Amino acid sequence: MGLKITVERSTSPKQKPDTSNLVFGKHFTDHMFIMDYDAGQGWHDPRIIPYQPISLDPAAKVFHYGQTVFEGMKAYKTPGGPVLLFRPFKNLQRLNRSNTRLSIPSIDEDLAMEALKQLIKIDEDWIPTDEGTSLYIRPFVISTQATLGVSPSEQYSFMIILSPVGSYYAEGINPVSIFVESEYVRAVAGGVGNAKTGGNYAAGLKAQEEASGKGYSQVLWLDGVHRKYIEEVGSMNVFFKIDGKVVTPALNGSILDGVTRDSVIQVLKHWNIEVEERKLSIDELVEAYRKGTLEEAFGTGTAAVISPIGELNWQGDKMTLNEGRTGPLSEKVYEFMTGLQKGVVEDPFGWVVKL
Amino acid sequence: MGLKITVERSTSPKQKPDTSNLVFGKHFTDHMFIMDYDAGQGWHDPRIIPYQPISLDPAAKVFHYGQTVFEGMKAYKTPGGPVLLFRPFKNLQRLNRSNTRLSIPSIDEDLAMEALKQLIKIDEDWIPTDEGTSLYIRPFVISTQATLGVSPSEQYSFMIILSPVGSYYAEGINPVSIFVESEYVRAVAGGVGNAKTGGNYAAGLKAQEEASGKGYSQVLWLDGVHRKYIEEVGSMNVFFKIDGKVVTPALNGSILDGVTRDSVIQVLKHWNIEVEERKLSIDELVEAYRKGTLEEAFGTGTAAVISPIGELNWQGDKMTLNEGRTGPLSEKVYEFMTGLQKGVVEDPFGWVVKL
């Protein structure tokens, strides 16, 4: 590890928000972690400092060429209990996979873990304990070199910021309505769809906006080559229960290797539920719906954990799943996953890390 | 237009760089233009201020979700002559097309043009006049709202910065060697390939880096669906002279509608050279090379104007074009285009705008 993290404590702590009504990613804690990179010198000066604005030259590459990566994780706490992290190394490993894809230098995962732990400890009082709340953790890297040539940056900043959050969806675990997207494409194999980088999210905004205008929460993305295989839902991985089995799109290079996705697959298998990771076309889904075997659907992601799908709109045809209510499997997975994360359910997987 | 641009002049002008040896996009002038957007209020406070760092919250959406667009233009000046812009409205119109695709509110093109003119006038002394030099103009929009929900930002900044530049490629008009990319994909129809947004450039870095490692300047991108139709070269549009005709990939939704591309097509037609905008496969190119009818190839873009291609490497097979020298048509187009832009060639198109 080598590098030592320095700490400068805030002398003017902020007022904490009302934790009964938290908006996702709006409030931030008193401190942040930052570490800089310069070509030749490598990553240097890891430090925890008071949460503060970043000052960048207008020519900084992040503003022009989108060379960024990020991660999302959560810390949970019950009143009087320890602070719990969920598979944090999986996220830090993925951060480095994203870094590689985006030509960003790797980050020492042990140092990042240590930074995470120290930062959370310093701002531990910010972790909300109300039902459904947690501390959202956002590690991210931005390219900061102030030159306009299109090439990998020679300077970067790696930061971690923390945000006390409620449920990602104001509606909570209630099922959402999803518009199956046939015009826009999120990503394609050979691109950056399997990296957690800003451009993937920017590419999805227009479709999301248009779906919202039609009364839908999110879009279901189809692949960019055949325009028929299911990829993700909004910014989540997606699962379907068809005729007793659970099907989720296989990792094909254009979808994100979600930590929640991986966890849910393992949990289902642990419960002896058959899980298939494979290609799944929208036609197969429609056919299953017509035959009455499309039983449930849900999205998975760090922010929402589990987001049940109540309706799918495919080219004007509406498919209502489980009468628009949260299905029993979706509910069971949600309860188990959030139980694990909060430490109220026994962890047979060794996923939960006590701070 | 309505809004009035305010001006705050710098009281500490910077030292100007040696214009005989300018690196692309490294030096910036004394002033910048900035205008802010807030939902409800719209674009407001257009102002020219001393060139200075931007201060942003670490949660600003631009750092996380890549919601950005930009443009590139050039201003030219000959000693004692007027300042010339090349089809600036085309760029501002494209900026708004990119804005629409990225869910960013439109910008008044007349106001942007006025900002551009005032800013350049104030920093006119920065425009280099040496052979091959110009003032590169970078308008760009970044999303600044400090919340982590994935949705279009409610706050933006639109900025214009200016950089005195030499030739984009240190090699000048000398032909470059190009690696035909078969692993990575830049963009796909339905995505954001035809918008000038950061994510497209981030997605190309890895391929560029690997091509550099093999001794190639840029990559030739193939389409993401069939992996065989030619799209762009590096961050430029691309033209091939085959058997006396010029062929360039048709605008298909995944390639950029380049202003230089459009201009070159019109110039060639003006010269009674046949131009085909259509699908062009790598197989057709290889076939033409074998038959000896692949005469020339060049990239087009604002930064490089014309960049002749001397060699193409397709899966290990090297195709040398025009014996690795700049072809006569490439040379002629380059001389004409740069002549137009500098005002030393008569402009039959009405493209050149005097400041």
Coordinates of C-alpha atoms in Angstrom, one line a residue, chain B residues 153-286:
Chain B
S153 CA -29.3 18.1 -14.8
E154 CA -31.3 21.2 -13.7
Q155 CA -28.2 23.4 -13.9
Y156 CA -25.6 23.9 -16.7
S157 CA -22.8 26.2 -17.7
F158 CA -22.1 27.1 -21.3
M159 CA -18.6 28.2 -21.9
I160 CA -16.3 29.3 -24.7
I161 CA -12.5 29.1 -24.4
L162 CA -9.9 30.0 -27.0
S163 CA -6.5 28.5 -27.7
P164 CA -3.9 29.6 -30.1
V165 CA -2.8 26.4 -32.0
G166 CA -0.4 25.1 -34.5
S167 CA -1.2 22.1 -36.6
Y168 CA -3.2 19.4 -34.8
Y169 CA -0.7 16.7 -35.8
A170 CA 2.9 17.6 -35.0
E171 CA 3.7 15.8 -38.3
G172 CA 1.7 18.4 -40.2
I173 CA 0.1 17.4 -43.5
N174 CA 2.3 14.2 -43.7
P175 CA 0.3 11.0 -44.1
V176 CA -0.6 9.0 -41.0
S177 CA -0.7 5.3 -40.5
I178 CA -4.1 3.9 -39.4
F179 CA -5.0 0.7 -37.6
V180 CA -8.4 -0.7 -38.7
E181 CA -10.1 -1.5 -35.4
S182 CA -11.8 -4.9 -35.1
E183 CA -12.2 -5.3 -31.3
Y184 CA -13.5 -1.9 -30.1
V185 CA -16.5 0.0 -31.3
R186 CA -16.9 3.8 -31.1
A187 CA -20.7 4.1 -31.4
V188 CA -23.8 2.4 -32.8
A189 CA -27.0 3.7 -34.4
G190 CA -29.5 4.6 -31.7
G191 CA -26.7 5.8 -29.5
V192 CA -24.9 9.2 -29.3
G193 CA -22.4 8.7 -32.1
N194 CA -23.8 11.6 -34.1
A195 CA -23.7 14.0 -31.1
K196 CA -20.5 15.8 -30.1
T197 CA -20.4 14.6 -26.5
G198 CA -17.6 13.5 -24.2
G199 CA -18.6 9.8 -24.0
N200 CA -17.8 9.2 -27.7
Y201 CA -14.3 10.4 -27.2
A202 CA -13.8 8.5 -23.9
A203 CA -15.0 5.3 -25.7
G204 CA -12.3 5.7 -28.3
L205 CA -9.3 6.2 -26.0
K206 CA -8.5 2.6 -25.4
A207 CA -8.4 1.6 -29.1
Q208 CA -6.3 4.7 -29.8
E209 CA -3.9 3.8 -27.0
E210 CA -3.5 0.2 -28.3
A211 CA -3.0 1.4 -31.9
S212 CA -0.3 3.8 -30.7
G213 CA 1.4 0.9 -29.0
K214 CA 1.6 -0.8 -32.4
G215 CA 3.0 2.3 -34.1
Y216 CA -0.3 3.7 -35.5
S217 CA -1.5 7.3 -35.2
Q218 CA -5.3 6.6 -35.1
V219 CA -7.8 3.9 -35.7
L220 CA -10.3 3.4 -38.4
W221 CA -13.7 2.6 -36.8
L222 CA -16.0 0.0 -38.2
D223 CA -19.7 -0.1 -37.4
G224 CA -20.9 -1.8 -34.2
V225 CA -23.6 -3.9 -35.9
H226 CA -22.0 -5.7 -38.8
R227 CA -18.4 -4.8 -37.8
K228 CA -17.5 -4.2 -41.4
Y229 CA -18.8 -0.8 -42.6
I230 CA -16.4 2.1 -42.2
E231 CA -17.5 4.9 -39.9
E232 CA -14.8 7.4 -38.9
V233 CA -11.0 7.7 -38.5
G234 CA -9.9 8.6 -35.0
S235 CA -12.2 11.6 -34.3
M236 CA -12.5 12.6 -37.9
N237 CA -14.7 11.8 -40.8
V238 CA -13.0 9.8 -43.6
F239 CA -12.9 9.9 -47.4
F240 CA -11.5 7.4 -49.9
K241 CA -10.7 8.0 -53.6
I242 CA -11.5 4.8 -55.4
D243 CA -11.2 4.6 -59.1
G244 CA -11.5 8.3 -59.7
K245 CA -14.6 8.7 -57.4
V246 CA -14.6 9.9 -53.8
V247 CA -16.5 7.8 -51.3
T248 CA -17.4 8.8 -47.7
P249 CA -19.6 6.9 -45.3
A250 CA -23.2 8.2 -45.3
L251 CA -24.6 9.9 -42.2
N252 CA -26.2 6.9 -40.5
G253 CA -26.8 8.1 -37.0
S254 CA -23.6 6.8 -35.5
I255 CA -21.1 9.1 -37.2
L256 CA -20.6 12.8 -36.7
D257 CA -22.1 15.2 -39.2
G258 CA -18.8 17.0 -39.6
V259 CA -18.7 20.6 -40.8
T260 CA -15.4 19.9 -42.6
R261 CA -16.9 16.7 -44.1
D262 CA -19.9 18.7 -45.5
S263 CA -17.5 21.4 -46.8
V264 CA -15.2 18.9 -48.5
I265 CA -18.1 17.2 -50.2
Q266 CA -19.3 20.5 -51.6
V267 CA -15.8 21.5 -52.7
L268 CA -15.3 18.2 -54.5
K269 CA -18.7 18.5 -56.3
H270 CA -17.8 22.1 -57.1
W271 CA -14.7 20.7 -58.9
N272 CA -16.9 18.2 -60.7
I273 CA -15.5 15.3 -58.8
E274 CA -18.0 12.6 -58.2
V275 CA -18.7 12.0 -54.5
E276 CA -20.7 9.1 -53.1
E277 CA -22.1 9.2 -49.6
R278 CA -22.9 5.6 -48.9
K279 CA -22.1 2.4 -47.0
L280 CA -18.5 1.4 -47.6
S281 CA -17.2 -1.9 -46.2
I282 CA -13.7 -2.8 -45.3
D283 CA -14.0 -5.7 -47.7
E284 CA -14.7 -3.3 -50.6
L285 CA -11.7 -1.2 -49.5
V286 CA -9.4 -4.2 -49.5

